[in-house]
mmCIF file of C-alpha atoms in Angstrom:
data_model
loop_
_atom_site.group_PDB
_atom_site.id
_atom_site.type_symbol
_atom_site.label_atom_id
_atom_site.label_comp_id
_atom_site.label_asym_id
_atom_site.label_seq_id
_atom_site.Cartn_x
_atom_site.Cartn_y
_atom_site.Cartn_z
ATOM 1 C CA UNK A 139 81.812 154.580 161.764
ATOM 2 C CA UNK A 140 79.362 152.209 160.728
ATOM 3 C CA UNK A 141 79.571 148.854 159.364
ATOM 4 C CA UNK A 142 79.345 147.639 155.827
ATOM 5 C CA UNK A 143 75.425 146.175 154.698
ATOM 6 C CA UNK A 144 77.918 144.576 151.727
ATOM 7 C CA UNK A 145 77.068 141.361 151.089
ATOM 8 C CA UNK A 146 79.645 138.299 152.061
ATOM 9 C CA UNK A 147 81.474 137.394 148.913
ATOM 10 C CA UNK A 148 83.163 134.447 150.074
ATOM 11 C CA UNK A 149 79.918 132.319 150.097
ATOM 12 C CA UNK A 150 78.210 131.137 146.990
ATOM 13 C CA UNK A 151 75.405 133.211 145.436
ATOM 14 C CA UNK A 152 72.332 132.631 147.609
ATOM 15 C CA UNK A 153 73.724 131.907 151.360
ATOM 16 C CA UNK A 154 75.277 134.092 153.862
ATOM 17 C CA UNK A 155 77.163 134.153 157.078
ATOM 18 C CA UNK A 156 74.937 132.708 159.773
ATOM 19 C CA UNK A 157 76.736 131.573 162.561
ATOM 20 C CA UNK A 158 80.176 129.828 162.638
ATOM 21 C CA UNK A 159 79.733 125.928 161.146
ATOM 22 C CA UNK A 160 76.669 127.404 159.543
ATOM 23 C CA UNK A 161 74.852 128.927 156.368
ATOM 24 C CA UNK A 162 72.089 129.701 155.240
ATOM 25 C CA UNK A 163 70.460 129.472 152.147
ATOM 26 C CA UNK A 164 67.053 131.238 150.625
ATOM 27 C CA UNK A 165 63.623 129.480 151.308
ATOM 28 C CA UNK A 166 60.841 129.686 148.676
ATOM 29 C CA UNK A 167 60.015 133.184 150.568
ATOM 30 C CA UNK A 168 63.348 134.537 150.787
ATOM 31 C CA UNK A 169 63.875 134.208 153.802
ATOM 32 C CA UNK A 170 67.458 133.205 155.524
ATOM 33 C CA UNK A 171 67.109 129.471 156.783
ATOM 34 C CA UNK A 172 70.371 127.694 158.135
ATOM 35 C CA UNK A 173 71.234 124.452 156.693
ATOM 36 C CA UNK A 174 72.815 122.722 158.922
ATOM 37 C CA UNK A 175 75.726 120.260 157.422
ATOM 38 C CA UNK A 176 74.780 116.531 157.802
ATOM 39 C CA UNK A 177 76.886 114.977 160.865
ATOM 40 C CA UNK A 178 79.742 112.183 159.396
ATOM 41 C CA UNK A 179 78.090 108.763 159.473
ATOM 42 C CA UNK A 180 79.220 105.468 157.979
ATOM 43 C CA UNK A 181 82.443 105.545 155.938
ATOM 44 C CA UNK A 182 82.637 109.424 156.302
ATOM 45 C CA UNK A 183 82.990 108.454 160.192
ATOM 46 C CA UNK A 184 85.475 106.155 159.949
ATOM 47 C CA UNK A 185 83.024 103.367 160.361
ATOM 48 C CA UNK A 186 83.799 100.030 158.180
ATOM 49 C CA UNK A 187 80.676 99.670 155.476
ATOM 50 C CA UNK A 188 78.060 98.314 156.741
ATOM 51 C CA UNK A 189 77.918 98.854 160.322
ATOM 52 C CA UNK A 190 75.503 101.084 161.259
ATOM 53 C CA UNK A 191 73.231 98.659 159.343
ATOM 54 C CA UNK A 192 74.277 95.719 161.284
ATOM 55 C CA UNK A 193 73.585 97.516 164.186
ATOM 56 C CA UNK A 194 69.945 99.275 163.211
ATOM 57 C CA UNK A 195 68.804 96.108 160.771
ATOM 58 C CA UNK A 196 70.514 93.522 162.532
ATOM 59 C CA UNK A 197 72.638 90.255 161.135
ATOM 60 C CA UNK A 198 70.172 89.120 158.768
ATOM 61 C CA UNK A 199 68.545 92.166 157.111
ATOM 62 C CA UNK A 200 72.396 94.001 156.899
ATOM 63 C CA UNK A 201 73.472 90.542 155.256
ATOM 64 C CA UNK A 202 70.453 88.931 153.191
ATOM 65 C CA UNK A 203 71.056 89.381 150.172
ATOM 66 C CA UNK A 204 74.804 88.680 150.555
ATOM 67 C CA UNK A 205 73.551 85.089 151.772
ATOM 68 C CA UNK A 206 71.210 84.525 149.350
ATOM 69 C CA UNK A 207 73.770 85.044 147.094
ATOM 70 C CA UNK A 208 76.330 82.789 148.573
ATOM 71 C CA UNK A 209 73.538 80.038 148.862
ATOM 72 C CA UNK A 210 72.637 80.619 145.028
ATOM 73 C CA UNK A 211 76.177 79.978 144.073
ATOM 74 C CA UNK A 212 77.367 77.381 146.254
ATOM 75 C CA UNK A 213 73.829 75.470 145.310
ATOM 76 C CA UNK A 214 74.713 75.284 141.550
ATOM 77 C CA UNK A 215 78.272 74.169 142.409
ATOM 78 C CA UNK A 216 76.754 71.733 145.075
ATOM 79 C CA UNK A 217 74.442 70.219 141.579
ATOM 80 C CA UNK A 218 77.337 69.643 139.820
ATOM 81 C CA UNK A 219 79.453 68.073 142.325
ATOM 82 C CA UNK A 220 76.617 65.468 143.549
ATOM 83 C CA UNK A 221 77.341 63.375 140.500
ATOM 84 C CA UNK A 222 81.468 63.145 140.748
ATOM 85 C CA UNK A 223 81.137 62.595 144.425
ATOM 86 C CA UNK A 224 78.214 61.165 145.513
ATOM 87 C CA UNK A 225 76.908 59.487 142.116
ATOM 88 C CA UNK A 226 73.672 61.593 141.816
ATOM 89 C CA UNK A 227 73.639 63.003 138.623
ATOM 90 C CA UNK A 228 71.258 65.901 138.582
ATOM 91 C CA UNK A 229 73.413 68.568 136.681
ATOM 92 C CA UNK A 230 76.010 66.966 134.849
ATOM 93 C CA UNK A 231 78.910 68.882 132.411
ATOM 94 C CA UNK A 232 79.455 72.325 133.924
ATOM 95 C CA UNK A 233 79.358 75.942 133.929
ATOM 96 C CA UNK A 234 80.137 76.255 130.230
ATOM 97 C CA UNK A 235 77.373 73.128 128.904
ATOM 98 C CA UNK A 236 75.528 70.845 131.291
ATOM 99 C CA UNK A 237 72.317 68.415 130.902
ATOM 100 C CA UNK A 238 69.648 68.850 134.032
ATOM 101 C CA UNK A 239 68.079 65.877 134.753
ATOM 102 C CA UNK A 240 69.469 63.955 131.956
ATOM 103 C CA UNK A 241 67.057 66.525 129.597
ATOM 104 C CA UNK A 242 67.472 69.644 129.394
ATOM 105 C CA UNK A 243 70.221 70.957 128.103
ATOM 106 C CA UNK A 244 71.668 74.247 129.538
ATOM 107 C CA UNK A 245 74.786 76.440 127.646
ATOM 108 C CA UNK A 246 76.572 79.513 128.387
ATOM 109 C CA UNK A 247 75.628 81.566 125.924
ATOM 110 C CA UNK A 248 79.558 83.334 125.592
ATOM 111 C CA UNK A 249 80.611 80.040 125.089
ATOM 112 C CA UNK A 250 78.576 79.344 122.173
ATOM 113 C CA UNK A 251 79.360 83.173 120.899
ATOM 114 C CA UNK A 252 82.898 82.314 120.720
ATOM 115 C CA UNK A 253 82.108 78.923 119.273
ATOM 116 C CA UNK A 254 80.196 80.544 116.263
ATOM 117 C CA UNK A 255 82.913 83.187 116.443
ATOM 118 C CA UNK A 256 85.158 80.308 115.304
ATOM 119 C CA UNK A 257 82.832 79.016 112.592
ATOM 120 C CA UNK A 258 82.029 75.787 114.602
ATOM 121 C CA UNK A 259 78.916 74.325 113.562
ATOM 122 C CA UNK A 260 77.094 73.609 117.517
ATOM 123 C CA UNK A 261 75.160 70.706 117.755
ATOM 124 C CA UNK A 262 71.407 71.213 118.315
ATOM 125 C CA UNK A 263 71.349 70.478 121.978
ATOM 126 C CA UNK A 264 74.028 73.393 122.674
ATOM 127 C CA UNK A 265 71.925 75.633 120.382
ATOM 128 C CA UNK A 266 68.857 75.017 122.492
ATOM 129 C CA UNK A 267 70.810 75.391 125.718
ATOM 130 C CA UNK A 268 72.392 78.397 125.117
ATOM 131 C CA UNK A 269 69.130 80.059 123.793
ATOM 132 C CA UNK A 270 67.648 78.692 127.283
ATOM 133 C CA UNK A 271 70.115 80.602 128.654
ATOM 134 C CA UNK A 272 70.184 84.031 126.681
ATOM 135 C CA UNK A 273 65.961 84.220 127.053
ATOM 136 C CA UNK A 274 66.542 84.112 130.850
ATOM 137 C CA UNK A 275 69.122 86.828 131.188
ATOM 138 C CA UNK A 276 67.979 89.050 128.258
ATOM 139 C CA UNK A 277 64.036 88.907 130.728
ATOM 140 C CA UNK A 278 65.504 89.087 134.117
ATOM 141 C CA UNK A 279 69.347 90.580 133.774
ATOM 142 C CA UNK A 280 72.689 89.470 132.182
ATOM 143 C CA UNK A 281 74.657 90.603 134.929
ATOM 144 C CA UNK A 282 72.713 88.375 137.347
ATOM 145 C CA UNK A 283 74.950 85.607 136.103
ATOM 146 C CA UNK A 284 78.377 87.613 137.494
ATOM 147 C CA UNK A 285 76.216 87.633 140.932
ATOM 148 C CA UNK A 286 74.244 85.167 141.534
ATOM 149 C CA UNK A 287 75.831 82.067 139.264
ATOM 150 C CA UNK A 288 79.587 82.686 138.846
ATOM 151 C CA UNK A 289 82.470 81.289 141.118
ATOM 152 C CA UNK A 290 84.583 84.036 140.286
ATOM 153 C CA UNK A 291 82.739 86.376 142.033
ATOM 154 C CA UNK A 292 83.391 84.704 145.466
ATOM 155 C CA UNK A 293 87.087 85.026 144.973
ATOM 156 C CA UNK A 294 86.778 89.142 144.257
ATOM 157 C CA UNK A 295 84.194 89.992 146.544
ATOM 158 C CA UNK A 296 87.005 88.366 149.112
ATOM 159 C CA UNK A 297 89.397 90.015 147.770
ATOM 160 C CA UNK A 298 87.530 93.566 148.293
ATOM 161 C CA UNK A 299 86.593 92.606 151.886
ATOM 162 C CA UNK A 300 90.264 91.888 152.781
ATOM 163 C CA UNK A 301 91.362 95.078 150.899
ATOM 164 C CA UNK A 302 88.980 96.753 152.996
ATOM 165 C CA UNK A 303 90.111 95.432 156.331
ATOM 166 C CA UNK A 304 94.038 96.228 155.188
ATOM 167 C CA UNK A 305 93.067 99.422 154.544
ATOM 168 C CA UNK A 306 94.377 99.328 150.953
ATOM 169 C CA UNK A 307 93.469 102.404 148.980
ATOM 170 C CA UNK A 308 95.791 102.180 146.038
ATOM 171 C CA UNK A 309 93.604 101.977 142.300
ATOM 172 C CA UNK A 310 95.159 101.392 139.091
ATOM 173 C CA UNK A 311 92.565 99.807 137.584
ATOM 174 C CA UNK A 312 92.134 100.213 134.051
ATOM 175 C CA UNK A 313 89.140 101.907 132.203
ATOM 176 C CA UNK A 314 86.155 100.270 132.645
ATOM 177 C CA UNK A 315 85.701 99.936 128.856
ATOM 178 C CA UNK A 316 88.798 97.811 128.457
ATOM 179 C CA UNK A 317 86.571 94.828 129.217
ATOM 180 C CA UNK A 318 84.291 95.555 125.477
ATOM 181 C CA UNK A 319 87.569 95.379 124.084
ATOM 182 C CA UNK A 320 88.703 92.121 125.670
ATOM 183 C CA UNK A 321 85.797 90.769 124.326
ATOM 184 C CA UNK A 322 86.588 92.006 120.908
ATOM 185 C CA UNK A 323 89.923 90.387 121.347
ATOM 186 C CA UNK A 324 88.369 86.723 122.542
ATOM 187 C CA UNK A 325 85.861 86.679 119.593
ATOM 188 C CA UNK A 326 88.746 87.529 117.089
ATOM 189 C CA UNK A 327 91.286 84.908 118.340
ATOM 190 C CA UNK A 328 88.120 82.246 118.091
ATOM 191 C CA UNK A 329 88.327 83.218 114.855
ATOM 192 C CA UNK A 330 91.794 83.447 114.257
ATOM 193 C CA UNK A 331 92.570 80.409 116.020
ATOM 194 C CA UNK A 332 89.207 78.132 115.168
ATOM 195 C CA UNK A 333 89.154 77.568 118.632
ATOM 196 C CA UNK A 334 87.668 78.755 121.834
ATOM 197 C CA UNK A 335 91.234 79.892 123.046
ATOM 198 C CA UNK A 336 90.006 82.029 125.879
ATOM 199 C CA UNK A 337 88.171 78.749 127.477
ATOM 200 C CA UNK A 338 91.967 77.856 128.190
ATOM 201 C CA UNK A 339 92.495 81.225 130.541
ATOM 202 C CA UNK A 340 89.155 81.975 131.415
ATOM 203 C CA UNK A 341 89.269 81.884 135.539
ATOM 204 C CA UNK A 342 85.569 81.513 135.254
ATOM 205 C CA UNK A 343 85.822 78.482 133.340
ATOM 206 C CA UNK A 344 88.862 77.338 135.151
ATOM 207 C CA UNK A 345 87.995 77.491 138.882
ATOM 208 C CA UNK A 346 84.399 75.806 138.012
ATOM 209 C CA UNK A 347 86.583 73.047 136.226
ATOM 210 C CA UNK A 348 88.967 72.986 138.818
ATOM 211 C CA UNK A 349 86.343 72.389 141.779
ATOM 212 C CA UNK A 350 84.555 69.563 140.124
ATOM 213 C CA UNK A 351 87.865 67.874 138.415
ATOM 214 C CA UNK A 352 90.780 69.089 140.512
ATOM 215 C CA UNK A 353 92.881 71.829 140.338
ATOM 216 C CA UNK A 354 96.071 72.711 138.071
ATOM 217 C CA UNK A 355 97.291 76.049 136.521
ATOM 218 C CA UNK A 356 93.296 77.018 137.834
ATOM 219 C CA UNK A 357 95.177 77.708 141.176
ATOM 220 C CA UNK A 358 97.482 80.080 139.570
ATOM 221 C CA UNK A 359 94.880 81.911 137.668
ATOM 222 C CA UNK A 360 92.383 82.344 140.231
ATOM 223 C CA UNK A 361 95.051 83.607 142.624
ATOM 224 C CA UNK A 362 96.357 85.832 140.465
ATOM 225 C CA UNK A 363 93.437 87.778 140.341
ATOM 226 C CA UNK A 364 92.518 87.653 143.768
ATOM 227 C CA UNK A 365 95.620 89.288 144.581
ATOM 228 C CA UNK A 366 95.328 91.481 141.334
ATOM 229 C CA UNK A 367 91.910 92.807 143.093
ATOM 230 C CA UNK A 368 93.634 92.881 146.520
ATOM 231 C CA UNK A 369 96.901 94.588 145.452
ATOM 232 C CA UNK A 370 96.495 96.746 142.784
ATOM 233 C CA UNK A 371 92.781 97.305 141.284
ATOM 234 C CA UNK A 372 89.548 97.694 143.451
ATOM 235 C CA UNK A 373 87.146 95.188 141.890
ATOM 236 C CA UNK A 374 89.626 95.175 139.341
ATOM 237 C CA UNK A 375 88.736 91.587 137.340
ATOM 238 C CA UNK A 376 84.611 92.207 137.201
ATOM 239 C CA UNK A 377 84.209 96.102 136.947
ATOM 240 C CA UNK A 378 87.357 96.508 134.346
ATOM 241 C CA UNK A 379 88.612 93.391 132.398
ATOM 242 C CA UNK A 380 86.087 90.306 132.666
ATOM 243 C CA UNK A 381 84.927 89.622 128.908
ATOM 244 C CA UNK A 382 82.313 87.306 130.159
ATOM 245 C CA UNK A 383 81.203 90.462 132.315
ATOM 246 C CA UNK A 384 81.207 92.737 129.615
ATOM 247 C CA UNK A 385 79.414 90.559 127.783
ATOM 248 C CA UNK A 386 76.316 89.556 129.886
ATOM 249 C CA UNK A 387 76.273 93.563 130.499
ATOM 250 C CA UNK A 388 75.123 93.577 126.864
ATOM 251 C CA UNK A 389 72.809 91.387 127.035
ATOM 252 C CA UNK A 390 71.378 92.139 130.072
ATOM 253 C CA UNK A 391 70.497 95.970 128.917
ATOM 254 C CA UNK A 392 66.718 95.705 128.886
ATOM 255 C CA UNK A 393 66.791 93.315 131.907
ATOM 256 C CA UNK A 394 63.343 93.375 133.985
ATOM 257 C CA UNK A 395 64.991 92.762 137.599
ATOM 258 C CA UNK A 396 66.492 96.331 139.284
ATOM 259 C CA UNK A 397 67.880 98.267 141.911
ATOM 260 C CA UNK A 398 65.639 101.231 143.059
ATOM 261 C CA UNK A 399 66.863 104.115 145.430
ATOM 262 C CA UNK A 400 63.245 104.718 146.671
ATOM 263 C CA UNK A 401 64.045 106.272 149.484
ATOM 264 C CA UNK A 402 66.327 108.351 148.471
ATOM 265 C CA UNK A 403 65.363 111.254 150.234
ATOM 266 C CA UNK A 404 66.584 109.896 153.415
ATOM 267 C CA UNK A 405 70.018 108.976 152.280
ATOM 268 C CA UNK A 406 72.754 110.811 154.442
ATOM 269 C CA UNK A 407 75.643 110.561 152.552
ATOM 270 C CA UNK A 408 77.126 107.875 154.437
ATOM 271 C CA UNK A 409 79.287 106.388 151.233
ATOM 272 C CA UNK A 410 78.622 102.627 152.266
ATOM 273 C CA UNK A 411 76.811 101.982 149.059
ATOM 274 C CA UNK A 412 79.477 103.124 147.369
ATOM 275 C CA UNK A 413 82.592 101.184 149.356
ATOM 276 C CA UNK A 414 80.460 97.997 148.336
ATOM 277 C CA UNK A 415 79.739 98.349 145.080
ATOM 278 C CA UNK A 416 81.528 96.595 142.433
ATOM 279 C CA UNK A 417 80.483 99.106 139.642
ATOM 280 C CA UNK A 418 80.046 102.223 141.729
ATOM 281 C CA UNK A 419 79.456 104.022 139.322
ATOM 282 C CA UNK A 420 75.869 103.013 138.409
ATOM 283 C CA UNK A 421 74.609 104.340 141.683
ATOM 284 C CA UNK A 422 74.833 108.095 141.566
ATOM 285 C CA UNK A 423 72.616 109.012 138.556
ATOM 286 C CA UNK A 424 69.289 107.248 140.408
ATOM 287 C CA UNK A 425 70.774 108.236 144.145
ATOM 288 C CA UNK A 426 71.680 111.691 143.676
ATOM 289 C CA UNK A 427 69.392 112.203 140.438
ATOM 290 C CA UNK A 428 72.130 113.269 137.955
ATOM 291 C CA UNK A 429 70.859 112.874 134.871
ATOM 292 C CA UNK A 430 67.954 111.234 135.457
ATOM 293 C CA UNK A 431 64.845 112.367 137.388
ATOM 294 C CA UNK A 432 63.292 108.541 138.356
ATOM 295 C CA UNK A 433 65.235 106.357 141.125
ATOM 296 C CA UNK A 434 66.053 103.239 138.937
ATOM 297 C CA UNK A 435 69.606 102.427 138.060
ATOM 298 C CA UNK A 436 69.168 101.562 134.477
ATOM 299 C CA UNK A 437 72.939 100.926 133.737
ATOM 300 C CA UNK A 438 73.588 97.433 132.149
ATOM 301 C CA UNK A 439 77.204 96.983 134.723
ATOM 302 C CA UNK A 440 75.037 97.201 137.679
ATOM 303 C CA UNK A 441 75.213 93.249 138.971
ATOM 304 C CA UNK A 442 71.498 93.500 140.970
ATOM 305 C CA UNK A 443 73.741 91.602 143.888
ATOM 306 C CA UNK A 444 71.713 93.536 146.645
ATOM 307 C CA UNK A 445 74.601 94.625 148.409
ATOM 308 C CA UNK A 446 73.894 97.952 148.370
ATOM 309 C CA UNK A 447 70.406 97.277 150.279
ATOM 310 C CA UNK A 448 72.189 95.362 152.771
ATOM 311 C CA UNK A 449 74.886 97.969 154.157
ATOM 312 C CA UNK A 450 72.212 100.913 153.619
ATOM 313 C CA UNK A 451 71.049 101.782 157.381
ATOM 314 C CA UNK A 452 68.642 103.962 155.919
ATOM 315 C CA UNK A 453 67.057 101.647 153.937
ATOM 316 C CA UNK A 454 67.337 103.612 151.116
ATOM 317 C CA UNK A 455 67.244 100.687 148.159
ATOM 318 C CA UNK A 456 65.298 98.116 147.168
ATOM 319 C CA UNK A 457 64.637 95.186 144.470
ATOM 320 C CA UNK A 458 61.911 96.669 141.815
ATOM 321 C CA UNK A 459 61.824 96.459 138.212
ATOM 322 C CA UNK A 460 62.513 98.523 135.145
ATOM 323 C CA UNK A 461 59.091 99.938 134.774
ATOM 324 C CA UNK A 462 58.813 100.856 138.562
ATOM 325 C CA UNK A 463 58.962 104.999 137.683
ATOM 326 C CA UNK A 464 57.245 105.787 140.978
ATOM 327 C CA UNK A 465 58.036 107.515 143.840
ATOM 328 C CA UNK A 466 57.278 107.160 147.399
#
C-alpha cells in the first residue's frame, strides 16, 4: 500500500501539517515555512495589564502618562480650591464657568449648549469663555477634557482598576451610542424645562461642586456610578452613557493631538492595551489595520489618556498627530 499525496483538509487553504503545535503557510516562493504561534504574554498569560511593562520600562515609563494625568487633574482642582481655603484666588467659579486671574473668563462649552438649548440669553463673558474653550478642544481634542480635566474620570478609572483586581468579568453595559441619545435627551429637557436640568444630576458637575463647597446628594451620585462601573458595566459611565462625553467626542472629531500604533509590527498580542482602554474599541482599526492602512486612531471616543503607551511593553504607541501618515 502506499500512502495518500491528498492534501490535509482540515487546515485552511494555504498551510499544511508540519509538525504537531505547528503549520505552515506559503512564502512568496511557495515554499512551506512554519509559523510558529506567538507564546501567551501579558493578559493572555494570566499576567495583570501592565506588568511586563513595569518590569521592561520600569515605574515611570509603564506609569507616565497615568501621572501626568493625575497631576493635570488634581492641579485644576488644586486652582480652584486655593481661593475657598487658602484665600488665593487664581481660578475662581468652577468646572462649569470660572474667571482666571480675575480676567479671563473660561466656560464649559456643554454648559452653555444647554443654556442656549433653553433659550437663555448668556452674558458676554460666558460667550467668550465658552468659545475659549470650544477653540481649544476643537485644535487639540474634545475628549482631552474626559482625560486630562474631569474629576469623574478619577472615580471610573478606580473603579476599573478594582474591577480588575476582583476579577469581575460581568458586562452589561449598554450600547455605546446610548450616550448621543442622552445628549439628545439633556438638550430637549433644557428646552422643555428652560433650565439646565441636567446641571442638577450631572456627577461631573456635582463632585467638582462637591469638593470645593462640600458634599450632599454628590456622594450618592458619584458612588453610584463607581459601583455602576465596578458592578455591572466595564467603563460603563464614560464609554456608554456620559452626555458630556458624547459630546466633547463631537467636537473633538478633527482634533490635532493622537494616538499612533507606530510600532505596530512588534505588537504580540498581549491584550493589555485593550484591558486598559476605556473605549477599546478605537484601537483595533490602526493596531491590527482593519479598515484602515495608516497607524493613527482617528476615532473621536478615543480619550488620548496615554494609557495604552504606558502598559505596552513593546512600546508599540505613541503621542503624534492627525497628519502623522508615516511609518517607521
Amino acid at each position: 500500500m502506499t500512502r495518500s499525496s491528498a492534501p490535509d483538509t482540515s487546515l485552511p487553504l494555504g498551510m499544511t501539517a508540519n509538525k504537531p503545535g505547528v503549520r505552515a503557510r506559503d512564502d512568496d516562493k511557495g515554499n512551506r515555512a512554519p509559523m510558529e504561534k506567538k507564546p501567551a504574554t501579558g493578559m493572555r498569560a494570566g499576567k495583570r495589564p501592565g506588568a511586563e511593562a513595569l518590569a521592561s520600562k520600569g515605574f515611570w515609563k509603564a506609569n507616565r502618562w497615568l501621572i501626568l494625568r493625575r497631576l493635570s487633574q488634581v492641579s485644576i482642582l488644586g486652582l480652584f480650591l486655593l481661593g475657598p481655603w487658602f484665600g488665593i484666588w487664581i481660578l475662581k467659579g468652577n468646572l462649569s464657568a470660572s474667571l482666571l486671574l480675575d480676567i479671563i473668563p473660561l466656560a464649559d462649552p456643554f454648559v452653555m449648549l444647554q443654556s442656549l438649548a433653553a433659550l437663555h440669553a448668556p452674558y458676554r463673558d460666558a460667550l467668550i469663555g465658552a468659545g475659549l474653550m470650544l477653540a481649544f478642544y476643537l485644535l487639540f481634542g474634545g475628549r482631552l477634557y474626559c482625560s486630562w480635566v474631569c474629576p469623574m474620570n478619577i472615580v471610573t478609572d478606580a473603579a476599573a482598576w478594582l474591577r480588575r483586581r476582583l476579577g469581575i468579568k460581568g458586562n452589561k453595559a449598554p450600547d455605546a451610542s446610548t450616550r448621543y441619545w442622552l445628549l439628545l435627551f439633556v438638550l430637549l429637557a433644557a428646552l422643555a424645562t428652560g433650565s439646565l436640568a441636567w446641571e442638577w444630576v450631572n456627577p461631573v458637575s456635582m463632585l467638582h461642586r462637591g469638593l470645593i463647597f462640600g458634599f450632599g446628594l454628590a456622594w450618592g451620585i458619584v458612588i453610584g456610578v463607581f459601583l455602576y462601573d465596578l458592578f455591572i458595566a466595564h467603563h460603563g459611565w464614560c464609554g456608554h452613557l456620559c452626555p458630556q462625553g458624547a459630546f466633547y467626542g463631537l467636537v473633538g472629531r478633527t482634533g490635532l493631538l493622537r494616538i499612533k500604533a507606530e510600532n505596530r509590527k512588534d505588537c504580540d498580542d498581549c491584550m493589555d492595551c485593550f484591558a486598559v482602554c476605556p473605549e477599546m474599541h478605537v484601537i483595533r482599526p490602526a493596531l491590527k489595520a482593519a479598515g484602515q492602512q495608516h497607524a493613527l486612531i482617528l476615532n473621536a471616543d478615543c480619550t488620548t489618556c496615554g494609557r495604552c503607551i504606558d502598559v505596552c511593553a513593546k512600546n508599540v504607541f505613541r503621542i503624534s498627530t492627525r497628519f502623522d501618515r508615516s511609518e517607521p
